[in-house]
PDB file of C-alpha atoms in Angstrom:
ATOM      1  CA  UNK V1006     -28.637  13.019   9.946  1.00  0.00           C
ATOM      2  CA  UNK V1007     -25.450  14.309   8.618  1.00  0.00           C
ATOM      3  CA  UNK V1008     -25.538  14.417   4.803  1.00  0.00           C
ATOM      4  CA  UNK V1009     -21.858  13.237   4.196  1.00  0.00           C
ATOM      5  CA  UNK V1010     -19.487  11.714   6.543  1.00  0.00           C
ATOM      6  CA  UNK V1011     -15.740  11.002   5.494  1.00  0.00           C
ATOM      7  CA  UNK V1012     -13.719   8.587   7.242  1.00  0.00           C
ATOM      8  CA  UNK V1013     -10.419   6.842   6.755  1.00  0.00           C
ATOM      9  CA  UNK V1014      -7.866   9.674   7.245  1.00  0.00           C
ATOM     10  CA  UNK V1015      -4.761   9.305   9.113  1.00  0.00           C
ATOM     11  CA  UNK V1016      -0.840   9.287   9.018  1.00  0.00           C
ATOM     12  CA  UNK V1017       1.025   7.524   6.443  1.00  0.00           C
ATOM     13  CA  UNK V1018       4.488   7.320   5.190  1.00  0.00           C
ATOM     14  CA  UNK V1019       5.400   8.477   1.769  1.00  0.00           C
ATOM     15  CA  UNK V1020       4.737   5.802  -0.744  1.00  0.00           C
ATOM     16  CA  UNK V1021       1.875   4.293   1.344  1.00  0.00           C
ATOM     17  CA  UNK V1022      -1.771   3.869   0.793  1.00  0.00           C
ATOM     18  CA  UNK V1023      -5.071   5.012   2.467  1.00  0.00           C
ATOM     19  CA  UNK V1024      -8.593   4.507   1.638  1.00  0.00           C
ATOM     20  CA  UNK V1025     -11.071   7.367   2.445  1.00  0.00           C
ATOM     21  CA  UNK V1026     -14.769   6.656   2.533  1.00  0.00           C
ATOM     22  CA  UNK V1027     -17.767   9.044   2.023  1.00  0.00           C
ATOM     23  CA  UNK V1028     -20.940   7.797   3.414  1.00  0.00           C
ATOM     24  CA  UNK V1029     -23.853   9.675   1.849  1.00  0.00           C
ATOM     25  CA  UNK V1030     -26.746   7.892   3.118  1.00  0.00           C
ATOM     26  CA  UNK V1031     -27.930  11.061   4.912  1.00  0.00           C
ATOM     27  CA  UNK V1032     -28.380  12.898   1.522  1.00  0.00           C
ATOM     28  CA  UNK V1033     -31.962  13.872   0.685  1.00  0.00           C
ATOM     29  CA  UNK V1034     -31.277  12.571  -2.678  1.00  0.00           C
ATOM     30  CA  UNK V1035     -28.179  11.008  -4.499  1.00  0.00           C
ATOM     31  CA  UNK V1036     -27.730  13.856  -6.912  1.00  0.00           C
ATOM     32  CA  UNK V1037     -25.420  13.230  -9.776  1.00  0.00           C
ATOM     33  CA  UNK V1038     -22.408  11.997  -8.041  1.00  0.00           C
ATOM     34  CA  UNK V1039     -19.599  12.741  -5.496  1.00  0.00           C
ATOM     35  CA  UNK V1040     -16.533  14.772  -5.746  1.00  0.00           C
ATOM     36  CA  UNK V1041     -13.458  14.689  -3.560  1.00  0.00           C
ATOM     37  CA  UNK V1042     -11.581  17.904  -2.862  1.00  0.00           C
ATOM     38  CA  UNK V1043      -8.717  18.747  -0.547  1.00  0.00           C
ATOM     39  CA  UNK V1044      -7.419  21.668   1.242  1.00  0.00           C
ATOM     40  CA  UNK V1045      -4.264  22.785   3.106  1.00  0.00           C
ATOM     41  CA  UNK V1046      -3.902  25.767   5.258  1.00  0.00           C
ATOM     42  CA  UNK V1047      -3.716  28.972   3.444  1.00  0.00           C
ATOM     43  CA  UNK V1048      -4.580  27.574   0.037  1.00  0.00           C
ATOM     44  CA  UNK V1049      -7.885  27.273  -1.721  1.00  0.00           C
ATOM     45  CA  UNK V1050      -9.802  24.017  -1.805  1.00  0.00           C
ATOM     46  CA  UNK V1051      -8.621  21.847  -4.616  1.00  0.00           C
ATOM     47  CA  UNK V1052     -10.665  19.351  -6.736  1.00  0.00           C
ATOM     48  CA  UNK V1053      -9.257  15.797  -6.578  1.00  0.00           C
ATOM     49  CA  UNK V1054     -11.752  13.814  -8.605  1.00  0.00           C
ATOM     50  CA  UNK V1055     -15.265  12.757  -8.937  1.00  0.00           C
ATOM     51  CA  UNK V1056     -17.717   9.893  -9.895  1.00  0.00           C
ATOM     52  CA  UNK V1057     -21.006   9.524 -11.234  1.00  0.00           C
ATOM     53  CA  UNK V1058     -23.506   7.507  -9.282  1.00  0.00           C
ATOM     54  CA  UNK V1059     -25.311   6.185 -12.212  1.00  0.00           C
ATOM     55  CA  UNK V1060     -22.466   5.243 -14.720  1.00  0.00           C
ATOM     56  CA  UNK V1061     -19.469   5.039 -12.398  1.00  0.00           C
ATOM     57  CA  UNK V1062     -17.549   7.238 -14.680  1.00  0.00           C
ATOM     58  CA  UNK V1063     -14.584   9.110 -13.107  1.00  0.00           C
ATOM     59  CA  UNK V1064     -12.678  12.227 -13.534  1.00  0.00           C
ATOM     60  CA  UNK V1065      -9.323  12.998 -11.851  1.00  0.00           C
ATOM     61  CA  UNK V1066      -7.109  15.963 -11.418  1.00  0.00           C
ATOM     62  CA  UNK V1067      -3.827  15.311 -13.355  1.00  0.00           C
ATOM     63  CA  UNK V1068      -1.640  15.320 -10.036  1.00  0.00           C
ATOM     64  CA  UNK V1069      -3.451  12.377  -8.831  1.00  0.00           C
ATOM     65  CA  UNK V1070      -4.101  10.218 -12.045  1.00  0.00           C
ATOM     66  CA  UNK V1071      -2.647   6.774 -11.747  1.00  0.00           C
ATOM     67  CA  UNK V1072      -2.329   6.896  -8.045  1.00  0.00           C
ATOM     68  CA  UNK V1073      -5.925   7.693  -6.806  1.00  0.00           C
ATOM     69  CA  UNK V1074      -8.926   5.720  -7.683  1.00  0.00           C
ATOM     70  CA  UNK V1075     -12.589   6.606  -6.839  1.00  0.00           C
ATOM     71  CA  UNK V1076     -15.188   4.009  -6.766  1.00  0.00           C
ATOM     72  CA  UNK V1077     -18.620   3.713  -5.477  1.00  0.00           C
ATOM     73  CA  UNK V1078     -21.071   1.153  -3.805  1.00  0.00           C
ATOM     74  CA  UNK V1079     -24.523   2.289  -4.769  1.00  0.00           C
ATOM     75  CA  UNK V1080     -26.188  -0.163  -2.373  1.00  0.00           C
ATOM     76  CA  UNK V1081     -24.328   1.324   0.577  1.00  0.00           C
ATOM     77  CA  UNK V1082     -24.490   4.957  -0.802  1.00  0.00           C
ATOM     78  CA  UNK V1083     -20.763   5.106  -0.269  1.00  0.00           C
ATOM     79  CA  UNK V1084     -17.992   6.471  -2.388  1.00  0.00           C
ATOM     80  CA  UNK V1085     -14.281   5.479  -1.832  1.00  0.00           C
ATOM     81  CA  UNK V1086     -10.987   7.268  -2.542  1.00  0.00           C
ATOM     82  CA  UNK V1087      -8.208   4.955  -2.685  1.00  0.00           C
ATOM     83  CA  UNK V1088      -4.874   6.753  -2.534  1.00  0.00           C
ATOM     84  CA  UNK V1089      -1.716   4.933  -3.511  1.00  0.00           C
ATOM     85  CA  UNK V1090       1.806   6.039  -3.758  1.00  0.00           C
ATOM     86  CA  UNK V1091       1.122   8.843  -1.486  1.00  0.00           C
ATOM     87  CA  UNK V1092       3.433  11.921  -1.514  1.00  0.00           C
ATOM     88  CA  UNK V1093       3.940  14.584   1.250  1.00  0.00           C
ATOM     89  CA  UNK V1094       2.286  17.135  -0.986  1.00  0.00           C
ATOM     90  CA  UNK V1095      -0.990  15.027  -0.720  1.00  0.00           C
ATOM     91  CA  UNK V1096      -1.137  16.071   2.935  1.00  0.00           C
ATOM     92  CA  UNK V1097      -4.436  17.964   3.199  1.00  0.00           C
ATOM     93  CA  UNK V1098      -8.010  17.810   4.700  1.00  0.00           C
ATOM     94  CA  UNK V1099     -10.024  15.819   2.260  1.00  0.00           C
ATOM     95  CA  UNK V1100     -13.647  16.602   1.682  1.00  0.00           C
ATOM     96  CA  UNK V1101     -16.311  14.768  -0.215  1.00  0.00           C
ATOM     97  CA  UNK V1102     -19.370  16.704  -1.657  1.00  0.00           C
ATOM     98  CA  UNK V1103     -22.579  16.064  -3.623  1.00  0.00           C
ATOM     99  CA  UNK V1104     -22.454  17.186  -7.369  1.00  0.00           C
ATOM    100  CA  UNK V1105     -25.988  18.089  -8.213  1.00  0.00           C
ATOM    101  CA  UNK V1106     -25.294  18.420 -11.944  1.00  0.00           C
ATOM    102  CA  UNK V1107     -21.894  17.097 -12.901  1.00  0.00           C
ATOM    103  CA  UNK V1108     -18.731  16.238 -11.095  1.00  0.00           C
ATOM    104  CA  UNK V1109     -16.671  19.094 -12.149  1.00  0.00           C
ATOM    105  CA  UNK V1110     -13.858  20.931 -10.530  1.00  0.00           C
ATOM    106  CA  UNK V1111     -16.027  23.915  -9.688  1.00  0.00           C
ATOM    107  CA  UNK V1112     -17.212  24.199  -5.965  1.00  0.00           C
ATOM    108  CA  UNK V1113     -20.357  25.829  -7.056  1.00  0.00           C
ATOM    109  CA  UNK V1114     -21.502  22.632  -8.710  1.00  0.00           C
ATOM    110  CA  UNK V1115     -21.580  20.967  -5.252  1.00  0.00           C
ATOM    111  CA  UNK V1116     -24.179  21.615  -2.644  1.00  0.00           C
ATOM    112  CA  UNK V1117     -23.484  19.240   0.363  1.00  0.00           C
ATOM    113  CA  UNK V1118     -20.229  18.815   1.904  1.00  0.00           C
ATOM    114  CA  UNK V1119     -18.732  16.626   4.510  1.00  0.00           C
ATOM    115  CA  UNK V1120     -16.811  17.797   7.584  1.00  0.00           C
ATOM    116  CA  UNK V1121     -13.365  16.532   6.119  1.00  0.00           C
ATOM    117  CA  UNK V1122     -10.929  14.063   7.191  1.00  0.00           C
ATOM    118  CA  UNK V1123      -7.161  14.595   7.809  1.00  0.00           C
ATOM    119  CA  UNK V1124      -4.648  13.054   5.589  1.00  0.00           C
ATOM    120  CA  UNK V1125      -0.923  13.454   6.628  1.00  0.00           C
ATOM    121  CA  UNK V1126       1.848  11.909   4.386  1.00  0.00           C
ATOM    122  CA  UNK V1127       5.279  11.944   6.121  1.00  0.00           C
ATOM    123  CA  UNK V1128       8.467  12.008   4.127  1.00  0.00           C
TER     124      UNK V1128
END
């Protein structure tokens, strides 16, 4: 079973919304939480935000604060990334990953990664 599976990506116009899902039922254990990252060609993967399974506390990078919201459904072992007011610069492949200690911006704090889902925002 694949540990993490992202879905919900697609093409949207600037100003629109998308909701990404990260199904985590394949993980051997839940870990601390789930982080979302994104990557565009030629650039390093960028942390977007994260959520704790137990407390639901969230943490976002400044560029998405007020536009993106991360939530979780513990019963379904699924984390969501609601993206509103999308901008062309949000275009990227979005990944979810398991945080084993804390949902930080450091990739080394994540051990399981999904395959990614493409988000394209047209201007």
